[in-house]
Amino acid sequence: MISLQDTVLTYPDGPTRLRALDDVTVTVDRNEFVAVTGPSGSGKSSLLAVAGLLIAPDSGTVTVGGVDVGELSRSERTAVRREHVGFVFQQSNLLASLTATEQLLMVAHLGGRRIRRERDRARELLADLGLGAHLDRRPHQLSGGQRQRVAIARSLMNSPSVLLVDEPTSALDQARSREIVTLLTSLSRERDVAVVMVTHDLGQLDLVDEVYEMRSGTLSRAAPPQWCTFGRPGVRKCTTARSAS
Ligand code: ADP
Ligand code: MG
């Protein structure tokens, strides 16, 4: 579970400061999949950076897995991030020289874990995400959609309780985008993870539980797409866009 309460984040901006997050309050439970839309520069990536403990806000409370991280030291915050948070970015950010399996083992290595024990887990994750035949391929031998799957598998290596995803489909065509967002939907359910996805891809919003809109640092719940009735968190009552049209 991830929760932001009255969160304000500013950046230096000449003589003044720019309010990138202006009193943001939001909670995303495990099993819940939330999308955040909004124009460029409205603060979406800043929201993920604060939620993922990469940046400490000026004020407000950030709670991850029930822990108020504002109370923690820097190194404790890093430990919470390693244990609880997975990131997926717009570009898959894979290392060109490493195979799919090695991309995941890198994370285990950075977390100080024994590579040998993690190898099976890495292979299993990749197979679960449909990459069983591509374990030993390097990024240039994979399609854009496959690379994004590797990045998602990598983000799951530490079994995060929160997955933060920044425009994962912006480089993909519609069919591949839909596959990736469908995958994120099932991950939120099956792996008991809170997923927050920033996206411009309005065509996939029927696959999420809640849609929020960011405007000039202010986050508000967007009107649901007409084919969705939003119920309790984790209870989706959407038909697919296709069956609604
Ligand atoms: P989005 O992801 O919605 O495009 P961002 O969160 O990246 O928005 O940026 C929100 C605002 O904060 C923008 O006006 C951007 O220029 C500004 N901003 C982002 N990062 C920094 C930074 N490191 N220093 C100064 N200003 C920044
Ligand atoms: Mg951004």
XYZ file of N, CA and C and ligand atoms in Angstrom:
763
model
N 0.850 -1.192 0.000
C 0.000 0.000 0.000
C 0.890 1.248 0.000
N 0.448 2.229 -0.767
C 1.188 3.490 -0.812
C 0.199 4.624 -0.571
N 0.598 5.576 0.249
C -0.298 6.668 0.579
C 0.460 7.984 0.670
N -0.081 8.997 0.002
C 0.453 10.356 0.126
C -0.621 11.219 0.758
N -0.211 12.030 1.728
C -1.164 12.866 2.451
C -0.678 14.310 2.414
N -1.466 15.197 1.791
C -1.136 16.634 1.757
C 0.301 16.892 1.317
N 0.708 16.199 0.270
C 2.114 16.256 -0.137
C 2.393 17.463 -1.029
N 3.425 18.208 -0.662
C 3.870 19.352 -1.457
C 5.321 19.114 -1.855
N 5.600 19.309 -3.148
C 6.985 19.235 -3.631
C 7.255 20.467 -4.471
N 8.337 21.182 -4.160
C 8.706 22.329 -4.989
C 10.122 22.136 -5.516
N 10.373 22.772 -6.668
C 11.714 22.812 -7.243
C 12.145 24.274 -7.315
N 13.451 24.544 -7.212
C 13.911 25.915 -7.431
C 13.587 26.337 -8.860
N 13.123 27.576 -9.001
C 12.718 28.085 -10.312
C 13.062 29.571 -10.350
N 14.305 29.877 -10.723
C 14.768 31.266 -10.670
C 14.692 31.765 -9.243
N 14.140 32.944 -9.045
C 14.074 33.506 -7.691
C 12.981 32.851 -6.840
N 12.050 32.138 -7.450
C 10.953 31.539 -6.682
C 11.062 30.020 -6.710
N 9.985 29.338 -6.353
C 9.954 27.885 -6.431
C 8.704 27.445 -7.179
N 8.869 26.368 -7.915
C 7.755 25.830 -8.699
C 7.116 24.700 -7.895
N 5.784 24.767 -7.778
C 5.080 23.727 -7.012
C 4.740 22.564 -7.928
N 5.572 21.539 -7.928
C 5.350 20.387 -8.819
C 4.253 19.490 -8.266
N 4.166 19.384 -6.932
C 3.048 18.687 -6.295
C 2.410 19.649 -5.311
N 1.125 19.909 -5.525
C 0.449 20.952 -4.768
C -0.623 20.315 -3.885
N -0.190 19.825 -2.725
C -1.151 19.280 -1.768
C -1.831 18.010 -2.307
N -1.017 17.034 -2.640
C -1.536 15.796 -3.230
C -1.867 14.773 -2.140
N -3.080 14.241 -2.207
C -3.497 13.172 -1.296
C -4.058 12.022 -2.113
N -3.498 10.839 -1.907
C -3.976 9.666 -2.645
C -3.506 8.403 -1.924
N -4.321 7.372 -1.973
C -3.944 6.071 -1.415
C -4.199 5.002 -2.467
N -3.230 4.132 -2.650
C -3.414 2.996 -3.557
C -3.132 1.723 -2.765
N -4.134 0.872 -2.698
C -4.015 -0.371 -1.939
C -3.350 -1.450 -2.768
N -2.865 -2.461 -2.060
C -2.408 -3.662 -2.760
C -3.565 -4.220 -3.581
N -3.273 -4.768 -4.722
C -4.289 -5.281 -5.649
C -4.971 -4.197 -6.454
N -4.621 -2.952 -6.193
C -5.307 -1.867 -6.897
C -4.387 -1.320 -7.993
N -5.008 -0.969 -9.117
C -4.268 -0.468 -10.279
C -4.828 0.908 -10.626
N -3.986 1.911 -10.476
C -4.411 3.293 -10.654
C -3.646 3.905 -11.826
N -4.357 4.636 -12.671
C -3.701 5.369 -13.757
C -3.702 6.858 -13.433
N -2.629 7.530 -13.825
C -2.547 8.983 -13.679
C -2.303 9.574 -15.058
N -3.229 10.427 -15.489
C -3.070 11.105 -16.770
C -2.830 12.593 -16.498
N -2.630 13.337 -17.561
C -2.443 14.779 -17.390
C -1.391 15.277 -18.350
N -1.427 16.596 -18.626
C -0.512 17.157 -19.612
C 0.945 17.057 -19.174
N 1.811 17.194 -20.146
C 3.241 17.205 -19.889
C 3.589 18.368 -18.955
N 4.436 18.101 -17.988
C 4.842 19.145 -17.048
C 3.885 19.340 -15.890
N 2.856 18.490 -15.784
C 1.852 18.705 -14.728
C 2.272 18.096 -13.391
N 3.341 17.283 -13.384
C 3.835 16.753 -12.111
C 3.717 15.244 -11.947
N 3.407 14.537 -13.032
C 3.181 13.085 -12.933
C 4.451 12.329 -12.522
N 5.558 12.642 -13.172
C 6.796 11.941 -12.821
C 7.256 12.330 -11.410
N 7.008 13.575 -11.045
C 7.339 14.009 -9.681
C 6.540 13.206 -8.662
N 5.290 12.950 -8.989
C 4.445 12.138 -8.098
C 5.067 10.751 -7.894
N 5.505 10.137 -8.983
C 6.112 8.804 -8.867
C 7.428 8.871 -8.095
N 8.186 9.943 -8.308
C 9.476 10.071 -7.612
C 9.278 10.197 -6.098
N 8.235 10.924 -5.709
C 7.948 11.073 -4.272
C 7.369 9.774 -3.719
N 6.433 9.170 -4.461
C 5.827 7.918 -3.999
C 6.880 6.812 -3.896
N 7.886 6.859 -4.778
C 8.922 5.839 -4.791
C 10.119 6.175 -3.932
N 9.996 7.229 -3.130
C 11.035 7.617 -2.169
C 12.343 8.022 -2.834
N 12.261 8.461 -4.082
C 13.455 8.985 -4.745
C 13.681 10.438 -4.353
N 12.585 11.163 -4.094
C 12.665 12.554 -3.648
C 11.809 12.696 -2.394
N 12.338 13.379 -1.392
C 11.537 13.665 -0.198
C 10.733 14.940 -0.449
N 9.441 14.928 -0.123
C 8.631 16.127 -0.357
C 8.989 17.244 0.628
N 8.600 18.485 0.277
C 8.804 19.618 1.195
C 7.962 19.429 2.444
N 6.725 18.960 2.253
C 5.838 18.722 3.398
C 4.824 17.661 3.016
N 4.113 17.174 4.025
C 3.152 16.102 3.800
C 3.751 14.762 4.209
N 2.908 13.744 4.149
C 3.289 12.423 4.637
C 3.283 11.415 3.501
N 4.317 10.594 3.452
C 4.349 9.476 2.514
C 4.437 8.191 3.332
N 3.471 7.299 3.109
C 3.444 6.032 3.836
C 3.575 4.889 2.841
N 4.552 4.032 3.060
C 4.737 2.858 2.191
C 4.650 1.610 3.054
N 3.746 0.713 2.689
C 3.579 -0.517 3.464
C 3.316 -0.235 4.933
N 2.572 0.833 5.214
C 2.210 1.143 6.596
C 3.276 1.917 7.365
N 4.434 2.169 6.736
C 5.517 2.888 7.431
C 5.546 4.339 6.955
N 5.494 5.282 7.908
C 5.632 6.704 7.587
C 7.110 6.978 7.319
N 7.458 7.136 6.043
C 8.874 7.199 5.701
C 9.519 8.530 6.096
N 8.692 9.547 6.381
C 9.219 10.823 6.842
C 9.958 10.701 8.168
N 9.646 9.657 8.904
C 10.268 9.432 10.216
C 11.613 8.717 10.088
N 11.933 8.278 8.880
C 13.105 7.412 8.727
C 14.354 8.188 8.336
N 15.496 7.606 8.623
C 16.761 8.165 8.145
C 16.873 7.886 6.649
N 17.857 8.533 6.037
C 18.064 8.347 4.604
C 18.317 6.885 4.246
N 19.142 6.232 5.033
C 19.474 4.838 4.693
C 18.288 3.912 4.960
N 17.504 4.239 5.975
C 16.293 3.434 6.209
C 15.305 3.611 5.056
N 15.216 4.849 4.563
C 14.324 5.099 3.413
C 14.765 4.298 2.201
N 16.071 4.262 1.972
C 16.603 3.474 0.857
C 16.256 2.003 1.034
N 16.344 1.529 2.255
C 16.015 0.117 2.515
C 14.544 -0.153 2.228
N 13.667 0.772 2.630
C 12.231 0.607 2.353
C 11.995 0.616 0.846
N 12.705 1.504 0.158
C 12.532 1.560 -1.303
C 12.962 0.248 -1.948
N 14.120 -0.265 -1.550
C 14.609 -1.527 -2.129
C 13.637 -2.672 -1.872
N 13.071 -2.663 -0.673
C 12.228 -3.789 -0.293
C 10.834 -3.687 -0.901
N 10.309 -2.466 -1.006
C 8.882 -2.303 -1.304
C 8.554 -1.768 -2.688
N 9.500 -1.097 -3.344
C 9.127 -0.339 -4.543
C 9.813 -0.879 -5.792
N 9.031 -1.077 -6.850
C 9.581 -1.394 -8.161
C 9.272 -0.257 -9.118
N 10.207 0.026 -10.034
C 10.005 1.090 -11.025
C 10.069 0.524 -12.444
N 9.202 1.058 -13.295
C 9.324 0.804 -14.734
C 9.207 2.150 -15.429
N 10.181 2.464 -16.283
C 10.182 3.769 -16.936
C 9.787 3.652 -18.399
N 9.631 4.816 -19.002
C 9.198 4.917 -20.395
C 10.132 4.140 -21.324
N 11.393 4.414 -21.209
C 12.392 3.610 -21.910
C 12.707 2.459 -20.971
N 12.906 1.282 -21.505
C 13.065 0.142 -20.609
C 14.355 0.222 -19.792
N 15.309 1.086 -20.219
C 16.551 1.261 -19.451
C 17.290 -0.044 -19.202
N 17.285 -0.909 -20.183
C 18.046 -2.154 -20.034
C 19.497 -1.888 -20.432
N 20.397 -2.672 -19.863
C 21.809 -2.527 -20.199
C 22.093 -3.345 -21.458
N 22.676 -2.682 -22.445
C 22.815 -3.276 -23.776
C 23.596 -4.585 -23.771
N 24.536 -4.718 -22.858
C 25.432 -5.883 -22.905
C 24.896 -7.085 -22.136
N 23.782 -6.930 -21.440
C 23.292 -8.014 -20.586
C 22.115 -8.744 -21.219
N 22.031 -10.050 -20.961
C 20.873 -10.829 -21.402
C 19.682 -10.500 -20.495
N 18.500 -10.949 -20.931
C 17.284 -10.710 -20.141
C 17.471 -11.219 -18.707
N 17.970 -12.440 -18.579
C 18.171 -13.003 -17.239
C 19.148 -12.148 -16.430
N 20.216 -11.718 -17.074
C 21.226 -10.922 -16.355
C 20.695 -9.561 -15.908
N 19.743 -8.992 -16.689
C 19.146 -7.711 -16.271
C 18.507 -7.866 -14.894
N 17.849 -9.018 -14.697
C 17.173 -9.259 -13.419
C 18.178 -9.573 -12.311
N 19.238 -10.287 -12.676
C 20.241 -10.657 -11.668
C 21.001 -9.444 -11.158
N 21.124 -8.434 -12.015
C 21.721 -7.165 -11.631
C 21.045 -6.604 -10.380
N 19.709 -6.672 -10.371
C 18.937 -6.145 -9.239
C 19.257 -6.932 -7.967
N 19.327 -8.261 -8.122
C 19.646 -9.104 -6.968
C 21.039 -8.775 -6.458
N 21.946 -8.539 -7.394
C 23.328 -8.210 -7.039
C 23.380 -6.890 -6.270
N 22.653 -5.873 -6.783
C 22.626 -4.565 -6.110
C 22.000 -4.683 -4.728
N 21.066 -5.607 -4.587
C 20.437 -5.823 -3.286
C 21.291 -6.683 -2.362
N 22.481 -7.040 -2.832
C 23.414 -7.778 -1.989
C 23.083 -9.256 -1.859
N 22.287 -9.764 -2.796
C 21.920 -11.173 -2.664
C 22.786 -12.065 -3.545
N 22.823 -13.312 -3.186
C 23.624 -14.285 -3.916
C 23.003 -14.551 -5.286
N 23.797 -14.342 -6.317
C 23.311 -14.480 -7.684
C 22.794 -15.894 -7.961
N 23.548 -16.879 -7.472
C 23.219 -18.254 -7.844
C 21.795 -18.609 -7.423
N 21.434 -18.183 -6.211
C 20.094 -18.518 -5.710
C 19.007 -17.763 -6.455
N 19.367 -16.621 -7.034
C 18.358 -15.770 -7.669
C 18.110 -16.159 -9.123
N 19.008 -16.938 -9.681
C 18.897 -17.235 -11.106
C 17.569 -17.931 -11.443
N 17.188 -18.878 -10.616
C 15.935 -19.600 -10.866
C 14.747 -18.654 -10.802
N 14.789 -17.769 -9.801
C 13.697 -16.822 -9.654
C 13.604 -15.901 -10.874
N 14.754 -15.450 -11.366
C 14.781 -14.571 -12.535
C 14.162 -15.280 -13.744
N 14.554 -16.527 -13.939
C 14.038 -17.277 -15.090
C 12.537 -17.510 -14.976
N 12.124 -17.801 -13.753
C 10.698 -18.049 -13.515
C 9.877 -16.789 -13.812
N 10.356 -15.653 -13.333
C 9.663 -14.386 -13.568
C 9.561 -14.093 -15.057
N 10.670 -14.246 -15.757
C 10.669 -13.971 -17.192
C 9.708 -14.911 -17.912
N 9.701 -16.184 -17.515
C 8.790 -17.151 -18.140
C 7.342 -16.755 -17.853
N 7.059 -16.364 -16.609
C 5.710 -15.924 -16.243
C 5.252 -14.760 -17.108
N 6.174 -13.911 -17.506
C 5.827 -12.745 -18.297
C 5.952 -13.012 -19.803
N 5.992 -14.281 -20.157
C 5.944 -14.653 -21.566
C 7.279 -14.590 -22.286
N 8.369 -14.588 -21.515
C 9.689 -14.441 -22.131
C 10.548 -15.687 -21.980
N 9.874 -16.825 -21.731
C 10.606 -18.064 -21.485
C 11.550 -18.450 -22.613
N 11.207 -18.026 -23.828
C 12.045 -18.397 -24.970
C 13.153 -17.377 -25.218
N 13.187 -16.321 -24.399
C 14.117 -15.220 -24.682
C 15.059 -14.916 -23.522
N 15.241 -15.896 -22.659
C 16.010 -15.663 -21.429
C 17.417 -15.141 -21.691
N 18.009 -15.589 -22.780
C 19.409 -15.268 -23.018
C 19.597 -14.226 -24.117
N 18.505 -13.554 -24.458
C 18.624 -12.513 -25.491
C 19.025 -11.189 -24.873
N 19.782 -10.423 -25.650
C 20.152 -9.071 -25.240
C 19.114 -8.097 -25.806
N 19.059 -6.868 -25.252
C 18.006 -5.926 -25.655
C 17.832 -5.763 -27.165
N 18.934 -5.720 -27.924
C 18.783 -5.485 -29.368
C 18.150 -6.678 -30.077
N 18.066 -7.825 -29.387
C 17.435 -9.016 -29.985
C 15.972 -9.134 -29.556
N 15.473 -8.125 -28.873
C 14.088 -8.155 -28.383
C 13.294 -7.020 -29.001
N 11.970 -7.216 -29.144
C 11.102 -6.138 -29.628
C 10.867 -5.136 -28.496
N 10.274 -3.993 -28.852
C 9.982 -2.974 -27.841
C 9.108 -3.515 -26.721
N 8.073 -4.272 -27.108
C 7.168 -4.840 -26.109
C 7.878 -5.847 -25.219
N 8.752 -6.651 -25.822
C 9.508 -7.639 -25.039
C 10.478 -6.954 -24.085
N 11.095 -5.874 -24.549
C 12.012 -5.140 -23.671
C 11.262 -4.581 -22.460
N 10.042 -4.084 -22.723
C 9.261 -3.530 -21.615
C 8.872 -4.652 -20.642
N 8.621 -5.853 -21.171
C 8.333 -6.994 -20.289
C 9.526 -7.353 -19.419
N 10.713 -7.280 -20.012
C 11.921 -7.548 -19.219
C 12.036 -6.501 -18.104
N 11.766 -5.245 -18.455
C 11.847 -4.180 -17.446
C 10.825 -4.411 -16.330
N 9.642 -4.903 -16.704
C 8.617 -5.183 -15.693
C 9.058 -6.364 -14.827
N 9.575 -7.407 -15.476
C 10.080 -8.562 -14.709
C 11.170 -8.100 -13.738
N 12.047 -7.243 -14.218
C 13.128 -6.733 -13.366
C 12.569 -5.986 -12.158
N 11.513 -5.207 -12.393
C 10.934 -4.424 -11.292
C 10.297 -5.328 -10.239
N 10.005 -6.572 -10.613
C 9.345 -7.503 -9.685
C 10.336 -8.366 -8.917
N 11.602 -8.245 -9.254
C 12.627 -9.121 -8.695
C 12.631 -9.097 -7.157
N 12.397 -7.931 -6.576
C 12.408 -7.828 -5.109
C 11.026 -8.024 -4.497
N 10.073 -8.559 -5.272
C 8.695 -8.711 -4.791
C 8.174 -7.427 -4.149
N 8.090 -6.345 -4.930
C 7.655 -5.068 -4.356
C 6.181 -5.101 -3.955
N 5.809 -4.243 -3.021
C 4.384 -4.087 -2.722
C 3.804 -2.919 -3.509
N 4.689 -2.100 -4.098
C 4.259 -0.951 -4.902
C 5.041 -0.954 -6.214
N 4.308 -0.846 -7.314
C 4.950 -0.786 -8.627
C 4.608 0.556 -9.271
N 5.637 1.334 -9.609
C 5.442 2.670 -10.164
C 5.911 2.662 -11.606
N 4.996 3.005 -12.510
C 5.238 2.783 -13.925
C 5.012 4.100 -14.665
N 6.055 4.609 -15.318
C 5.963 5.919 -15.971
C 5.888 5.749 -17.488
N 4.723 5.987 -18.035
C 4.490 5.929 -19.491
C 5.106 4.689 -20.138
N 4.658 3.508 -19.735
C 5.300 2.279 -20.207
C 5.019 1.959 -21.672
N 3.987 2.580 -22.236
C 3.579 2.176 -23.584
C 3.801 3.266 -24.624
N 4.496 4.340 -24.240
C 4.568 5.477 -25.165
C 5.362 5.139 -26.428
N 6.206 4.097 -26.364
C 6.970 3.737 -27.560
C 6.370 2.534 -28.290
N 5.171 2.121 -27.879
C 4.587 0.890 -28.435
C 3.332 1.182 -29.250
N 3.014 0.261 -30.177
C 1.765 0.414 -30.929
C 0.588 -0.008 -30.038
N -0.632 0.207 -30.538
C -1.835 -0.021 -29.729
C -1.935 -1.452 -29.200
N -1.684 -2.426 -30.078
C -1.844 -3.830 -29.664
C -0.830 -4.174 -28.572
N 0.425 -3.748 -28.753
C 1.479 -4.027 -27.778
C 1.204 -3.262 -26.475
N 0.697 -2.043 -26.609
C 0.350 -1.254 -25.416
C -0.692 -1.985 -24.584
N -1.682 -2.499 -25.280
C -2.768 -3.178 -24.573
C -2.242 -4.420 -23.847
N -1.344 -5.142 -24.495
C -0.749 -6.319 -23.846
C -0.014 -5.933 -22.567
N 0.734 -4.840 -22.636
C 1.514 -4.430 -21.459
C 0.582 -4.004 -20.321
N -0.454 -3.218 -20.646
C -1.359 -2.755 -19.584
C -2.172 -3.928 -19.028
N -2.548 -4.858 -19.904
C -3.231 -6.075 -19.431
C -2.334 -6.856 -18.480
N -1.074 -6.932 -18.814
C -0.105 -7.610 -17.947
C -0.048 -6.915 -16.572
N -0.007 -5.585 -16.584
C 0.039 -4.849 -15.309
C -1.228 -5.104 -14.489
N -2.380 -5.198 -15.176
C -3.623 -5.507 -14.472
C -3.507 -6.843 -13.748
N -3.019 -7.853 -14.449
C -2.953 -9.163 -13.798
C -1.877 -9.195 -12.714
N -0.801 -8.435 -12.901
C 0.213 -8.379 -11.840
C -0.353 -7.793 -10.561
N -1.154 -6.725 -10.707
C -1.714 -6.094 -9.508
C -2.569 -7.098 -8.744
N -3.253 -7.970 -9.478
C -4.103 -8.974 -8.834
C -3.289 -10.122 -8.267
N -2.451 -10.694 -9.120
C -1.823 -11.970 -8.769
C -0.630 -11.804 -7.843
N 0.020 -10.645 -7.905
C 1.208 -10.460 -7.075
C 0.948 -9.513 -5.917
N -0.307 -9.162 -5.732
C -0.669 -8.427 -4.537
C 0.089 -7.099 -4.446
N 0.129 -6.394 -5.564
C 0.942 -5.187 -5.618
C 0.055 -3.986 -5.961
N 0.366 -2.847 -5.374
C -0.302 -1.589 -5.733
C 0.412 -1.029 -6.951
N -0.324 -0.815 -8.048
C 0.302 -0.322 -9.280
C -0.176 1.101 -9.566
N 0.777 2.008 -9.789
C 0.463 3.368 -10.229
C 1.126 3.563 -11.582
N 0.322 3.824 -12.592
C 0.842 3.969 -13.953
C 0.519 5.355 -14.495
N 1.562 6.089 -14.857
C 1.377 7.338 -15.576
C 1.218 6.995 -17.045
N 0.204 7.563 -17.682
C -0.007 7.233 -19.092
C -0.720 8.348 -19.852
N -0.414 8.430 -21.130
C -1.167 9.307 -22.032
C -2.125 8.484 -22.889
N -2.101 7.174 -22.653
C -2.805 6.259 -23.528
C -4.225 6.039 -23.011
N -5.137 6.921 -23.392
C -6.483 6.887 -22.825
C -7.253 5.643 -23.249
N -6.804 5.005 -24.310
C -7.479 3.811 -24.808
C -7.354 2.606 -23.885
N -6.474 2.670 -22.895
C -6.275 1.510 -22.014
C -6.895 1.709 -20.633
N -7.584 2.822 -20.448
C -8.025 3.144 -19.082
C -9.129 2.231 -18.571
N -9.780 1.487 -19.479
C -10.784 0.517 -19.028
C -10.140 -0.649 -18.278
N -8.821 -0.757 -18.331
C -8.132 -1.879 -17.682
C -7.716 -1.546 -16.246
N -7.936 -0.320 -15.800
C -7.482 0.066 -14.462
C -8.677 0.256 -13.527
N -8.380 0.351 -12.221
C -9.440 0.495 -11.220
C -9.864 1.943 -11.031
N -8.885 2.836 -11.071
C -9.153 4.251 -10.817
C -8.334 5.078 -11.791
N -8.902 6.216 -12.190
C -8.157 7.139 -13.039
C -8.062 8.479 -12.318
N -6.838 8.984 -12.201
C -6.624 10.305 -11.621
C -6.044 11.209 -12.690
N -6.319 12.490 -12.519
C -5.776 13.459 -13.459
C -4.917 14.473 -12.714
N -3.737 14.706 -13.258
C -2.836 15.690 -12.671
C -2.888 16.957 -13.504
N -3.096 18.097 -12.822
C -3.071 19.399 -13.503
C -2.324 20.378 -12.639
N -1.227 20.917 -13.167
C -0.418 21.886 -12.421
C -0.183 21.452 -10.976
N 0.168 20.198 -10.791
C 0.537 19.723 -9.459
C -0.621 19.295 -8.581
N -1.848 19.451 -9.099
C -3.021 19.056 -8.321
C -3.586 17.754 -8.878
N -3.786 16.795 -7.976
C -4.286 15.488 -8.398
C -5.757 15.364 -8.034
N -6.578 14.988 -9.017
C -7.984 14.746 -8.694
C -8.470 13.505 -9.421
N -9.494 12.909 -8.886
C -10.043 11.716 -9.503
C -10.783 12.117 -10.772
N -10.495 11.425 -11.862
C -11.135 11.770 -13.125
C -12.463 11.046 -13.224
N -13.356 11.605 -14.015
C -14.606 10.910 -14.279
C -14.269 9.596 -14.950
N -14.858 8.518 -14.493
C -14.531 7.222 -15.087
C -15.009 7.145 -16.523
N -14.299 6.370 -17.340
C -14.779 6.139 -18.686
C -16.183 5.536 -18.619
N -16.984 5.798 -19.603
C -18.410 5.449 -19.508
C -18.664 3.952 -19.365
N -17.696 3.133 -19.821
C -17.939 1.695 -19.763
C -17.516 1.094 -18.416
N -17.055 1.944 -17.506
C -16.636 1.444 -16.202
C -17.564 1.958 -15.108
N -17.863 1.078 -14.138
C -18.429 1.562 -12.892
C -17.375 1.273 -11.849
N -16.923 2.262 -11.155
C -15.877 2.037 -10.187
C -16.479 1.652 -8.853
N -16.076 0.520 -8.354
C -16.593 0.041 -7.080
C -15.549 0.172 -6.008
N -15.544 -0.765 -5.086
C -14.523 -0.771 -4.053
C -13.159 -0.966 -4.702
N -12.094 -0.490 -4.027
C -10.765 -0.740 -4.568
C -10.565 -2.236 -4.804
N -10.016 -2.571 -5.928
C -9.757 -3.976 -6.220
C -10.946 -4.667 -6.857
N -12.083 -3.985 -6.900
C -13.247 -4.598 -7.543
C -13.549 -3.808 -8.806
N -13.197 -4.376 -9.916
C -13.385 -3.664 -11.171
C -14.688 -4.116 -11.807
N -15.448 -3.155 -12.249
C -16.678 -3.507 -12.946
C -16.638 -2.895 -14.329
N -15.584 -3.184 -15.043
C -15.456 -2.648 -16.387
C -15.645 -3.766 -17.390
N -16.306 -3.433 -18.450
C -16.231 -4.314 -19.600
C -15.086 -3.779 -20.439
N -14.651 -4.511 -21.420
C -13.557 -3.991 -22.236
C -14.092 -2.915 -23.155
N -13.181 -2.051 -23.577
C -13.575 -0.963 -24.482
C -14.230 -1.540 -25.718
N -13.704 -2.667 -26.158
C -14.212 -3.259 -27.387
C -15.672 -3.695 -27.219
N -15.953 -4.373 -26.100
C -17.306 -4.880 -25.942
C -18.310 -3.753 -25.655
N -17.799 -2.570 -25.244
C -18.698 -1.456 -24.965
C -19.043 -0.700 -26.236
N -18.189 -0.811 -27.230
C -18.433 0.002 -28.417
C -19.227 -0.767 -29.467
P 5.299 15.381 -16.005
O 5.895 14.051 -15.654
O 3.818 15.455 -15.781
O 5.658 15.821 -17.385
P 7.216 16.455 -14.085
O 6.894 15.882 -12.768
O 8.368 15.881 -14.824
O 5.899 16.487 -14.997
O 7.497 18.024 -13.904
C 6.610 18.878 -13.204
C 7.171 20.280 -13.238
O 8.371 20.324 -12.467
C 7.544 20.760 -14.628
O 7.272 22.147 -14.696
C 9.044 20.503 -14.687
O 9.664 21.404 -15.562
C 9.469 20.746 -13.269
N 10.618 19.918 -12.861
C 10.705 18.572 -12.917
N 11.872 18.128 -12.435
C 12.569 19.231 -12.051
C 13.852 19.440 -11.466
N 14.645 18.417 -11.156
N 14.230 20.723 -11.214
C 13.427 21.760 -11.512
N 12.199 21.636 -12.056
C 11.766 20.385 -12.333
Mg 6.903 12.672 -16.862
